[in-house]
């Protein structure tokens, strides 16, 4: 049993505690996470993370673990598996916490001082309290499990309980994970760069450390905070045990995978301590980002589907909950409504770039409506002084020469065509050539005696300053209100650098690395409360800020500035490993592609873009009537299948890196529809299959081909599959099958 159907047999989440053995066990849908305090009051050690285990078996393991712990304390500290290790203890792996007390002590010594279990609707929250033996520092280890899911959210909240001066927090990670077994392991993660984001790589872990990180103040194009680990050679797409993790943080981050001398695999992650010691003042509490982990017995596909389901239900549409980490709050404006398909979007950038005006945008809007778009987005170039990328950022009022009556007339025209209206903004940035910078040069990150670096002619506003954050909220709020805006493409085209804060010298200005991101989150949450009807898209020169932290606050992510459909195949494959396809925005653009120059059929470009949320970014005024008609057909087909693509179970039939063919199957939650999208590049004659078998169907059920009307059994489709039609090079297909109950 795979995918959505398997979840009908799951158990609710629960926490079990045995006081005698000091054991905590968390039941998830089909897995168990357990840890134990080996001696009374001793800090907890990980005991189990994997397949569901009964409490009596865990108790036996706890007793055995305690005996081993006591025997090994003298000679084998490397065998220990702390839930939250600290520098200064007999813990020589990457620590969870590095701190210094006012008296110069650089060692933390924990004891367990209590725990609490709270039921929150469809989730259970366990908090274990660790206190230092002599100093006023407490760590609250937080664990949240959701009914029907194998994703466990973890984070830490550090609290200074008073009585001493500030504690210097040099490093504080959100969670530590211990992956069982001692054999050869394979790690998969996402790497890349601008225009080639989320490339999936697979390596056998060697002794030592693998460090995945960003020091750029944002998630970054080059690496993404997601990974999987599995036993080498023991896992397929649909079977085998997979451990995985995702970090919910949109700033500088770090994940370390470390093979210990004892052969264990230790994973620790959270915000990146690079240039960022934090002072924890008496009475203060520091909430760290969520570092979620998942386990699946259904291979890479099961791990992927688990992340998708969790994100759709508890990230993209979560309801208000108590006890959330401050860096991963829920959004009450969404109220827990189910995630559904996104509107088909048209964006004007590749048609016009900066040279926008009212009449031209209205003509594009009319063409967009003809092909079936449901959202029209005015991109860069609409605001005061914006001729090119050298000026205007920060001056968020419509350019009177382009829009003499503001954005209202364009919004009215778009709405009259039955579409929603959106705008592009880059609110965190400012051009030196802008009224805002001339009035407030102190608002950007800078050092007084150093020349600041510009990137794309931009500087970064310091959102850690409350006055800057308040100004930014007001500026965006005004645009949304005055322009009757329904959607914002929120861009960020440069990383943070020279993060000076002269006014705070001597008062821990390095905290800006974290506080800037926290302020961004609060601004987005304020805007969502003020404008609950407005949807947001995260963009950062493409996919530079794609993570759970942003997905908790936006509807979708711009996946890459590279819109070449063949390049997009690998980018979209990688993105979907970690994130739900409904959050992935894909565009159809012109041929030859403006970035690569590659020429591809219109059907190919649409088929690839249909694998997530569909957008169009072409110059529609240059399209002929035949292209408009063909595009209208593809958009109509997409509207028929988009719910299955958005919320169905996701099965990778073929991966482009394995043989040049990418094929993905989507199954509707009620199993009434099956969609297959495939695309390939240059193929050698007779070197690739001519058909693709499907998976996860009911063998005795029958399915009708939506294009031909042919009736085929599930057994037939899984054994024979669908044909790969079209040309040898750069061919594609979108096949649709409807289940026919009771058919012979």
XYZ file of C-alpha atoms in Angstrom:
744
model
C 0.000 0.000 0.000
C 1.483 3.371 -0.948
C 0.743 7.066 -0.985
C -2.517 8.497 0.297
C -4.267 5.158 0.712
C -1.754 3.980 3.320
C -2.758 6.794 5.653
C -6.220 5.282 6.199
C -4.600 2.672 8.490
C -2.440 4.974 10.593
C -2.648 5.491 14.346
C -3.100 8.869 16.023
C -0.075 10.622 17.453
C 0.613 10.009 21.138
C 3.284 10.433 23.809
C 4.080 7.684 26.325
C 6.205 8.262 29.416
C 7.526 5.624 31.788
C 8.774 7.182 35.023
C 10.690 4.123 36.185
C 12.852 3.833 33.081
C 12.636 7.586 32.339
C 11.494 6.785 28.773
C 9.650 9.093 26.394
C 8.127 7.505 23.266
C 6.291 9.422 20.549
C 3.923 7.503 18.289
C 3.555 8.863 14.763
C 1.500 7.457 11.883
C 3.666 4.394 11.253
C 6.850 5.188 13.170
C 8.123 5.783 16.692
C 10.624 8.266 18.082
C 11.961 7.500 21.570
C 14.593 8.768 23.975
C 15.578 7.937 27.530
C 17.291 9.452 30.524
C 19.778 6.675 31.419
C 20.125 7.791 35.051
C 17.813 9.793 37.255
C 18.042 13.409 36.129
C 20.659 12.709 33.442
C 20.183 14.489 30.098
C 18.247 12.305 27.639
C 19.814 10.061 24.991
C 18.179 8.994 21.751
C 16.898 5.437 21.809
C 14.911 4.816 18.617
C 13.800 6.531 15.417
C 12.193 4.253 12.874
C 9.430 1.678 12.482
C 6.586 1.651 15.003
C 7.736 -0.024 18.214
C 5.553 -1.170 21.153
C 6.243 0.407 24.509
C 7.245 -2.881 26.147
C 9.947 -3.403 23.512
C 11.184 0.151 24.047
C 11.296 -0.422 27.801
C 13.499 -3.464 27.299
C 15.730 -1.413 25.015
C 15.827 1.390 27.587
C 17.003 -0.957 30.313
C 19.679 -2.362 28.025
C 20.659 1.148 26.946
C 21.011 2.223 30.567
C 23.308 -0.704 31.336
C 25.452 0.096 28.294
C 25.519 3.779 29.204
C 26.840 3.078 32.681
C 29.410 0.576 31.368
C 30.698 2.851 28.638
C 30.908 6.131 30.528
C 34.519 5.376 31.438
C 35.817 4.314 28.044
C 33.393 5.007 25.199
C 31.917 8.492 25.172
C 31.778 8.190 21.364
C 28.874 5.743 21.720
C 26.581 8.285 23.385
C 23.609 9.743 21.523
C 22.499 12.931 23.323
C 19.166 14.518 22.418
C 20.756 17.936 22.833
C 24.519 17.761 23.209
C 26.547 20.643 24.588
C 30.119 21.820 24.264
C 32.078 21.099 27.379
C 30.554 17.682 28.053
C 31.913 14.308 26.893
C 30.344 14.985 23.539
C 32.823 15.471 20.722
C 30.467 15.612 17.752
C 28.978 18.842 16.414
C 27.154 20.182 19.506
C 23.606 21.399 19.770
C 24.616 24.266 22.041
C 27.771 26.298 22.628
C 27.343 28.876 25.388
C 29.406 30.962 27.805
C 28.243 32.166 31.212
C 29.121 35.584 32.682
C 31.798 34.060 34.924
C 33.632 32.665 31.888
C 32.369 29.088 32.204
C 32.100 27.550 28.744
C 30.399 24.310 29.748
C 26.723 23.543 30.208
C 25.636 20.667 32.422
C 22.011 19.624 32.017
C 19.614 17.718 34.187
C 16.003 16.869 33.344
C 13.744 19.109 35.456
C 10.347 18.076 34.103
C 8.192 17.579 31.053
C 4.730 18.423 29.760
C 2.392 16.836 27.220
C -0.350 18.922 25.613
C -2.970 17.805 23.103
C -3.613 20.458 20.400
C -6.442 19.290 18.169
C -4.873 16.848 15.711
C -1.388 17.176 17.211
C 0.412 16.319 20.424
C 3.189 18.507 21.838
C 5.852 17.178 24.213
C 8.164 19.635 25.973
C 11.092 18.318 28.035
C 12.767 20.838 30.310
C 16.545 20.717 30.794
C 18.125 23.009 33.381
C 21.769 23.777 34.045
C 23.005 22.500 37.384
C 24.464 25.838 38.532
C 23.525 28.622 36.125
C 20.127 30.133 35.185
C 19.831 28.583 31.721
C 16.986 26.296 30.668
C 16.459 24.479 27.369
C 12.918 23.493 26.437
C 13.151 20.578 23.985
C 9.952 20.679 21.929
C 8.483 17.811 19.886
C 5.233 18.003 17.881
C 3.599 15.027 16.148
C 0.525 15.259 13.926
C -2.163 12.629 13.566
C -1.750 10.698 10.317
C 1.814 11.863 9.603
C 5.345 10.556 10.120
C 6.839 14.059 10.293
C 8.073 15.107 13.736
C 8.615 18.826 14.300
C 11.441 19.616 16.710
C 12.876 22.826 18.067
C 14.496 24.265 21.192
C 13.624 27.315 23.242
C 16.429 28.670 25.423
C 15.448 30.624 28.527
C 17.575 32.780 30.840
C 15.796 32.489 34.170
C 17.619 35.442 35.744
C 20.097 36.053 38.548
C 23.188 36.514 36.368
C 24.296 38.651 33.460
C 23.740 37.754 29.794
C 24.634 34.319 28.487
C 26.649 34.371 25.260
C 25.070 31.881 22.848
C 27.764 31.083 20.291
C 25.834 28.309 18.555
C 22.353 26.948 19.168
C 20.889 24.308 16.884
C 17.224 23.399 16.665
C 17.567 19.630 16.996
C 19.900 16.671 16.840
C 18.936 13.471 15.024
C 20.573 10.058 15.400
C 19.975 7.794 12.412
C 20.192 4.114 13.383
C 22.530 1.521 11.910
C 26.254 1.486 11.273
C 26.540 0.343 7.650
C 27.156 2.311 4.464
C 24.672 5.129 4.013
C 23.625 7.258 1.069
C 22.679 10.899 1.450
C 20.599 12.868 -1.044
C 20.403 16.656 -0.984
C 19.720 19.618 -3.275
C 22.440 21.870 -4.674
C 22.788 24.297 -7.587
C 23.066 27.983 -8.325
C 21.160 30.777 -10.004
C 19.258 29.298 -12.947
C 20.019 25.726 -11.888
C 18.390 25.412 -8.486
C 17.396 22.218 -6.643
C 19.602 19.744 -8.484
C 19.321 16.377 -6.761
C 22.643 14.758 -5.842
C 23.242 11.366 -4.249
C 26.482 10.387 -2.471
C 27.698 7.625 -0.191
C 28.605 9.186 3.150
C 32.269 8.850 4.057
C 33.763 9.117 7.555
C 33.832 12.702 8.748
C 31.423 15.577 8.209
C 29.218 16.740 5.379
C 28.296 20.392 5.960
C 25.343 21.911 4.122
C 24.923 25.611 4.831
C 24.190 29.157 3.752
C 26.003 32.208 5.135
C 24.100 34.634 2.903
C 21.232 35.707 5.122
C 18.745 33.732 3.015
C 18.160 30.100 2.132
C 20.295 30.358 -1.011
C 20.436 28.874 -4.521
C 23.498 26.740 -3.925
C 22.097 24.408 -1.240
C 18.662 23.780 0.247
C 17.973 22.787 3.893
C 16.637 19.294 3.114
C 18.236 15.844 3.028
C 17.474 12.127 3.030
C 19.575 9.279 4.403
C 19.159 5.587 3.598
C 21.145 2.374 3.677
C 23.249 2.236 0.509
C 21.689 0.037 -2.147
C 18.724 -0.945 0.032
C 16.121 1.598 -1.098
C 14.069 2.073 -4.259
C 11.460 4.588 -5.283
C 8.701 2.633 -3.528
C 10.375 0.508 -0.840
C 12.995 0.730 1.883
C 13.609 2.853 5.000
C 14.380 6.549 4.467
C 15.179 9.168 7.122
C 14.786 12.793 6.070
C 14.983 16.315 7.488
C 13.869 19.842 6.563
C 14.720 23.108 8.285
C 12.091 25.851 8.572
C 14.370 28.869 8.360
C 14.794 31.532 5.662
C 18.085 33.040 6.785
C 21.612 31.696 7.172
C 21.368 28.032 8.108
C 23.523 24.984 8.720
C 23.020 21.218 8.678
C 25.903 18.896 9.594
C 25.825 15.150 8.895
C 28.597 13.456 10.838
C 29.719 9.837 10.917
C 31.003 9.221 14.441
C 33.966 6.997 15.337
C 31.437 4.441 16.603
C 29.848 4.301 13.143
C 26.702 6.188 14.088
C 25.256 8.957 11.941
C 24.578 12.210 13.754
C 22.683 15.101 12.154
C 22.394 18.539 13.710
C 20.904 21.683 12.201
C 19.534 25.160 12.744
C 20.501 28.770 12.234
C 24.094 29.351 11.162
C 26.341 30.651 13.945
C 28.680 32.322 11.427
C 29.231 35.951 12.583
C 26.238 35.612 14.885
C 26.825 35.202 18.629
C 23.663 36.097 20.517
C 23.397 37.610 23.998
C 20.587 36.036 26.005
C 19.628 38.593 28.625
C 18.137 37.763 32.033
C 14.453 36.913 31.588
C 14.785 36.486 27.799
C 13.698 33.462 25.804
C 15.123 32.491 22.417
C 12.988 30.325 20.129
C 14.931 28.453 17.462
C 13.599 27.394 14.044
C 11.775 24.112 13.540
C 13.960 21.276 12.253
C 11.464 18.621 11.144
C 12.332 14.981 10.557
C 10.476 12.152 8.864
C 10.776 8.397 8.493
C 9.259 6.266 5.742
C 9.347 2.567 4.916
C 8.084 3.263 1.381
C 11.319 4.412 -0.219
C 12.121 7.791 -1.661
C 8.589 8.138 -3.003
C 7.039 7.504 0.387
C 9.353 10.047 1.999
C 8.455 12.602 -0.663
C 4.713 11.996 -0.347
C 4.989 12.281 3.426
C 6.568 15.716 3.163
C 3.964 16.832 0.615
C 1.013 15.764 2.782
C 2.493 17.368 5.911
C 3.133 20.644 4.088
C -0.332 20.805 2.543
C -2.047 20.178 5.872
C 0.215 21.832 8.441
C 2.488 24.352 6.712
C 0.644 25.789 3.721
C -2.715 25.687 5.528
C -1.984 25.431 9.222
C -4.289 26.801 11.874
C -3.460 28.776 15.002
C -1.640 26.637 17.584
C -0.137 27.400 20.955
C 3.472 26.667 21.748
C 4.884 27.239 18.262
C 8.486 28.260 17.925
C 8.566 32.057 17.329
C 10.399 31.396 14.066
C 7.696 29.063 12.767
C 4.357 30.479 13.918
C 1.092 29.522 12.316
C -0.989 31.961 10.337
C -4.458 32.553 11.772
C -5.513 34.362 8.577
C -5.634 31.011 6.781
C -7.732 29.365 9.436
C -6.730 25.857 8.439
C -8.523 25.921 5.107
C -7.505 23.103 2.766
C -4.851 23.770 0.169
C -6.168 23.698 -3.385
C -4.922 24.510 -6.873
C -3.456 27.945 -7.555
C -4.867 30.240 -10.245
C -3.294 30.045 -13.708
C -1.001 33.071 -13.689
C 0.283 35.405 -16.386
C 3.341 37.587 -15.658
C 4.418 40.444 -17.895
C 8.195 40.461 -17.227
C 9.532 38.561 -20.222
C 7.169 40.450 -22.535
C 8.041 43.969 -21.392
C 10.825 43.988 -18.774
C 11.020 47.552 -17.368
C 9.217 49.275 -20.248
C 5.670 49.073 -18.868
C 2.682 51.368 -19.295
C -1.076 51.166 -18.838
C -2.182 50.587 -22.447
C 0.436 47.937 -23.119
C -0.380 46.021 -19.927
C -4.098 46.099 -20.719
C -3.405 44.615 -24.161
C -1.383 41.829 -22.559
C -4.158 41.272 -20.033
C -6.691 40.791 -22.827
C -4.467 38.201 -24.498
C -3.844 36.484 -21.152
C -7.571 36.224 -20.523
C -8.036 34.664 -23.963
C -5.676 31.796 -23.161
C -7.422 31.178 -19.835
C -5.226 32.959 -17.282
C -6.880 33.706 -13.950
C -4.243 36.055 -12.504
C -2.436 38.924 -14.252
C 0.801 40.095 -12.614
C 2.483 43.406 -13.409
C 6.196 42.839 -12.906
C 9.125 45.233 -12.384
C 9.172 48.775 -13.768
C 5.873 50.220 -12.510
C 7.110 52.429 -9.639
C 8.670 55.885 -9.471
C 12.081 56.329 -11.103
C 12.294 52.718 -12.305
C 13.873 52.854 -15.774
C 16.209 49.899 -15.248
C 17.722 48.083 -12.279
C 19.866 51.057 -11.217
C 17.155 53.212 -9.638
C 13.814 53.343 -7.888
C 13.822 50.435 -5.416
C 12.348 51.754 -2.196
C 10.086 54.342 -3.830
C 6.892 52.279 -3.909
C 4.521 54.700 -5.615
C 3.301 54.233 -9.200
C 5.371 56.090 -11.792
C 3.168 59.027 -12.898
C 4.539 58.868 -16.430
C 3.484 55.228 -16.827
C 0.426 55.100 -14.575
C -0.806 58.687 -14.192
C -3.854 57.617 -12.167
C -2.041 54.948 -10.170
C -2.537 51.218 -10.508
C -6.304 51.396 -10.067
C -7.175 51.642 -13.794
C -5.025 48.601 -14.592
C -6.511 46.640 -11.689
C -10.012 47.585 -12.841
C -9.242 46.483 -16.393
C -7.800 43.166 -15.227
C -10.735 42.522 -12.903
C -13.214 43.328 -15.689
C -11.614 40.517 -17.708
C -12.368 38.058 -14.888
C -8.796 37.854 -13.601
C -7.156 38.775 -10.327
C -4.480 41.478 -10.285
C -0.958 41.155 -8.883
C 2.250 43.188 -8.685
C 5.960 42.484 -8.348
C 7.760 44.080 -5.405
C 11.206 43.821 -3.822
C 10.473 45.495 -0.491
C 13.636 44.483 1.413
C 15.937 46.269 -1.033
C 16.827 49.834 -1.948
C 18.774 51.405 -4.811
C 21.296 54.100 -3.842
C 19.568 56.119 -6.595
C 16.226 56.435 -4.787
C 14.437 58.968 -2.629
C 14.302 56.474 0.219
C 18.077 56.005 0.337
C 18.773 59.706 0.021
C 16.482 60.332 3.011
C 17.571 57.343 5.111
C 21.061 56.083 4.182
C 21.360 54.744 7.738
C 18.527 52.248 7.126
C 20.709 49.817 5.164
C 23.175 47.306 6.530
C 26.559 49.040 6.600
C 29.738 49.737 8.562
C 30.541 53.407 9.063
C 34.154 53.205 7.898
C 33.798 50.642 5.088
C 32.637 50.854 1.496
C 29.454 48.853 1.082
C 29.037 46.309 -1.713
C 26.200 46.675 -4.175
C 24.814 43.664 -5.987
C 22.433 44.288 -8.873
C 22.797 47.963 -7.831
C 21.052 47.195 -4.524
C 21.576 47.485 -0.800
C 19.644 45.600 1.895
C 17.372 47.350 4.362
C 18.015 46.370 7.970
C 14.634 44.994 9.001
C 15.960 44.314 12.494
C 15.417 48.045 13.054
C 11.794 48.498 14.191
C 11.458 51.819 12.326
C 12.525 50.174 9.058
C 10.194 47.229 9.577
C 7.272 49.551 10.317
C 8.020 51.660 7.240
C 8.194 48.565 5.034
C 4.850 47.266 6.279
C 3.211 50.636 5.638
C 4.724 50.909 2.154
C 3.441 47.497 1.038
C 0.119 47.964 2.825
C -0.445 51.196 0.886
C 0.314 49.544 -2.467
C -2.095 46.701 -1.729
C -4.870 49.028 -0.585
C -4.541 51.780 -3.192
C -3.926 49.427 -6.116
C -6.699 46.921 -5.364
C -4.031 44.200 -5.446
C -4.825 40.470 -5.066
C -1.308 38.999 -5.312
C 2.301 39.974 -4.562
C 5.390 38.452 -6.136
C 7.798 39.229 -3.257
C 11.323 39.233 -4.661
C 14.789 39.427 -3.077
C 17.661 39.742 -5.535
C 20.731 39.881 -3.324
C 22.224 38.241 -0.280
C 23.085 40.017 2.949
C 26.619 41.341 3.363
C 28.403 43.943 5.510
C 25.686 43.447 8.103
C 26.776 46.393 10.200
C 24.364 48.155 12.542
C 26.307 51.190 13.793
C 23.653 52.305 16.280
C 23.938 48.964 18.094
C 27.733 48.684 18.344
C 28.514 47.189 21.731
C 24.958 45.803 22.061
C 25.278 42.604 20.026
C 24.623 43.981 16.502
C 25.361 40.494 15.128
C 21.841 39.524 16.193
C 20.639 41.234 13.001
C 21.323 38.008 11.061
C 18.473 36.375 12.960
C 16.299 39.389 13.748
C 16.151 40.483 10.094
C 14.476 37.199 9.159
C 12.185 37.242 12.193
C 11.113 40.776 11.229
C 10.412 39.653 7.652
C 8.175 36.894 9.006
C 6.285 39.362 11.217
C 5.800 41.791 8.318
C 4.352 39.074 6.099
C 2.076 37.951 8.918
C 0.869 41.539 9.504
C 0.163 41.944 5.819
C -1.766 38.677 5.723
C -3.898 39.782 8.657
C -4.525 43.176 7.065
C -5.191 41.684 3.603
C -6.426 38.097 4.066
C -7.570 37.955 0.442
C -4.062 38.650 -0.951
C -1.831 35.736 -1.980
C 1.978 35.897 -1.889
C 4.764 34.272 -3.900
C 8.317 34.010 -2.579
C 10.991 34.861 -5.139
C 14.719 35.406 -4.643
C 16.371 35.663 -8.065
C 14.420 32.499 -8.706
C 14.481 29.778 -6.050
C 16.886 31.422 -3.608
C 14.410 31.459 -0.720
C 12.501 28.178 -0.902
C 12.088 26.634 2.550
C 9.449 25.675 5.092
C 9.809 29.020 6.858
C 8.662 30.912 3.770
C 6.083 28.312 2.774
C 4.420 28.931 6.145
C 3.769 32.501 4.973
C 3.271 32.372 1.195
C 1.163 30.373 -1.218
C 3.913 29.469 -3.669
C 7.580 29.782 -4.619
C 9.124 30.980 -7.873
C 11.253 27.961 -8.672
C 13.929 29.410 -10.962
C 14.640 32.303 -13.329
C 15.559 29.650 -15.894
C 12.279 28.980 -17.725
C 13.798 26.690 -20.365
C 11.497 23.664 -20.177
C 14.243 21.042 -20.498
C 16.351 22.717 -17.800
C 13.213 22.998 -15.693
C 12.710 19.221 -15.739
C 15.649 18.630 -13.368
C 14.896 21.756 -11.317
C 11.282 20.701 -10.789
C 12.226 17.105 -10.032
C 14.535 18.301 -7.273
C 12.059 20.823 -5.879
C 9.341 18.167 -5.629
C 11.628 15.907 -3.597
C 11.363 18.371 -0.708
C 8.313 20.542 -1.372
C 4.723 20.037 -2.461
C 4.108 20.616 -6.208
C 1.181 22.926 -5.423
C 3.733 25.451 -4.090
C 5.944 25.254 -7.225
C 5.304 28.022 -9.782
C 6.234 27.052 -13.352
C 6.075 29.319 -16.402
C 5.600 28.722 -20.092
C 7.776 31.229 -21.963
C 8.778 31.969 -25.540
C 10.793 29.850 -27.950
C 13.690 30.285 -28.413
C 14.040 30.573 -24.661
C 15.275 34.049 -23.649
C 17.931 32.591 -21.346
C 19.221 29.492 -23.155
C 18.163 30.083 -26.771
C 16.753 26.543 -26.956
C 13.729 25.982 -29.195
C 11.032 23.676 -27.846
C 7.451 22.909 -28.945
C 4.666 24.779 -27.190
C 3.124 21.490 -26.056
C 6.442 20.500 -24.444
C 6.679 23.781 -22.576
C 3.128 23.408 -21.271
C 3.478 19.763 -20.282
C 6.560 20.480 -18.180
C 4.949 23.509 -16.531
C 1.805 21.507 -15.679
C 3.803 19.536 -13.091
C 3.129 22.203 -10.457
C 1.241 25.501 -10.458
C 0.964 26.794 -14.024
C 2.077 30.231 -15.143
C 2.694 31.926 -18.480
C 5.437 34.497 -18.979
C 5.606 34.861 -22.767
C 5.122 37.909 -24.974
C 1.537 37.105 -25.936
C 1.326 40.085 -28.296
C 3.899 38.332 -30.500
C 1.953 35.063 -30.574
C -0.110 34.143 -33.590
C -3.688 32.920 -33.436
C -2.596 29.299 -33.747
C -0.381 29.641 -30.663
C -3.180 31.359 -28.737
C -5.547 28.527 -29.648
C -3.067 25.802 -28.694
C -2.245 27.533 -25.422
C -5.961 27.817 -24.632
C -6.303 24.064 -25.150
C -3.412 23.245 -22.815
C -4.695 25.635 -20.140
C -8.120 23.993 -20.343
C -6.566 20.544 -19.919
C -4.501 21.773 -16.983
C -7.609 23.112 -15.237
C -9.094 19.620 -15.468
C -6.082 17.929 -13.842
C -4.673 20.596 -11.535
C -6.417 19.397 -8.397
C -4.870 15.946 -8.805
C -1.436 17.516 -9.447
C -1.857 19.866 -6.488
C -3.112 17.499 -3.799
C -2.679 13.981 -5.206
C 0.010 11.465 -4.323
C 3.248 11.892 -6.241
C 5.076 8.928 -7.835
C 8.355 9.301 -9.742
C 8.216 6.770 -12.599
C 11.441 7.884 -14.305
C 14.041 10.450 -13.263
C 15.804 12.497 -15.927
C 19.259 11.920 -14.429
C 18.819 8.147 -14.684
C 18.162 7.971 -18.409
C 17.069 11.256 -19.887
C 13.336 10.682 -19.335
C 11.331 12.368 -16.615
C 7.957 10.826 -15.841
C 5.726 11.561 -12.867
C 2.396 10.025 -11.904
C -0.179 11.850 -9.783
C -3.089 9.981 -8.170
C -6.134 11.899 -6.889
C -6.814 11.558 -3.138
C -10.008 9.591 -3.860
C -8.123 7.631 -6.574
C -10.686 8.740 -9.183
C -8.071 10.205 -11.532
C -4.527 9.347 -12.591
C -2.314 11.850 -14.420
C 1.042 11.095 -16.037
C 3.355 13.884 -17.211
C 6.531 12.926 -19.053
C 9.237 14.801 -20.936
C 12.623 13.886 -22.347
C 15.588 15.497 -24.044
C 17.896 14.093 -26.701
C 17.414 10.324 -26.988
C 19.330 7.629 -28.815
C 17.377 5.355 -31.090
C 16.339 2.126 -29.313
C 18.234 3.185 -26.189
C 15.191 4.221 -24.161
C 11.866 2.565 -23.367
C 8.933 3.239 -25.648
C 6.441 3.077 -22.789
C 6.287 3.799 -19.062
C 4.488 1.415 -16.646
C 2.374 3.058 -13.927
C 2.304 2.210 -10.204
C -0.001 2.221 -7.168
C -3.232 1.389 -9.037
C -5.891 -1.152 -8.142
C -5.228 -4.109 -10.497
C -8.909 -5.047 -10.839
C -10.190 -1.512 -11.359
C -10.668 -0.015 -14.830
C -9.502 3.364 -16.076
C -10.707 5.331 -19.080
C -8.210 7.251 -21.203
C -9.527 10.833 -21.199
C -8.231 11.471 -24.725
C -9.107 8.235 -26.546
C -11.904 6.769 -24.436
C -10.056 3.441 -24.259
C -10.804 1.374 -21.139
C -7.794 -0.291 -19.489
C -7.361 -2.238 -16.270
C -5.048 -1.178 -13.488
C -3.089 -4.394 -14.048
C -2.653 -3.452 -17.733
C -1.466 0.060 -16.920
C 1.010 -1.209 -14.319
C 2.355 -3.965 -16.570
C 2.330 -2.269 -19.986
C 1.984 1.414 -19.163
C 1.583 4.403 -21.457
C 3.306 4.896 -24.799
C 5.854 7.657 -25.296
C 4.698 9.361 -28.494
C 6.167 12.146 -30.557
C 9.673 12.886 -31.740
C 12.782 11.112 -30.542
C 14.184 14.387 -29.184
C 12.330 16.716 -26.826
C 9.040 14.879 -26.738
C 6.430 15.030 -24.002
C 3.013 13.783 -22.969
C 0.212 14.452 -20.529
C -1.929 11.342 -20.106
C -5.166 11.315 -18.089
C -7.142 8.338 -16.848
C -10.457 8.339 -14.996
C -11.379 5.392 -12.790
C -14.617 3.759 -13.905
C -16.201 1.959 -10.930
C -17.851 -1.334 -11.813
C -16.529 -1.442 -15.378
C -15.961 -4.977 -16.752
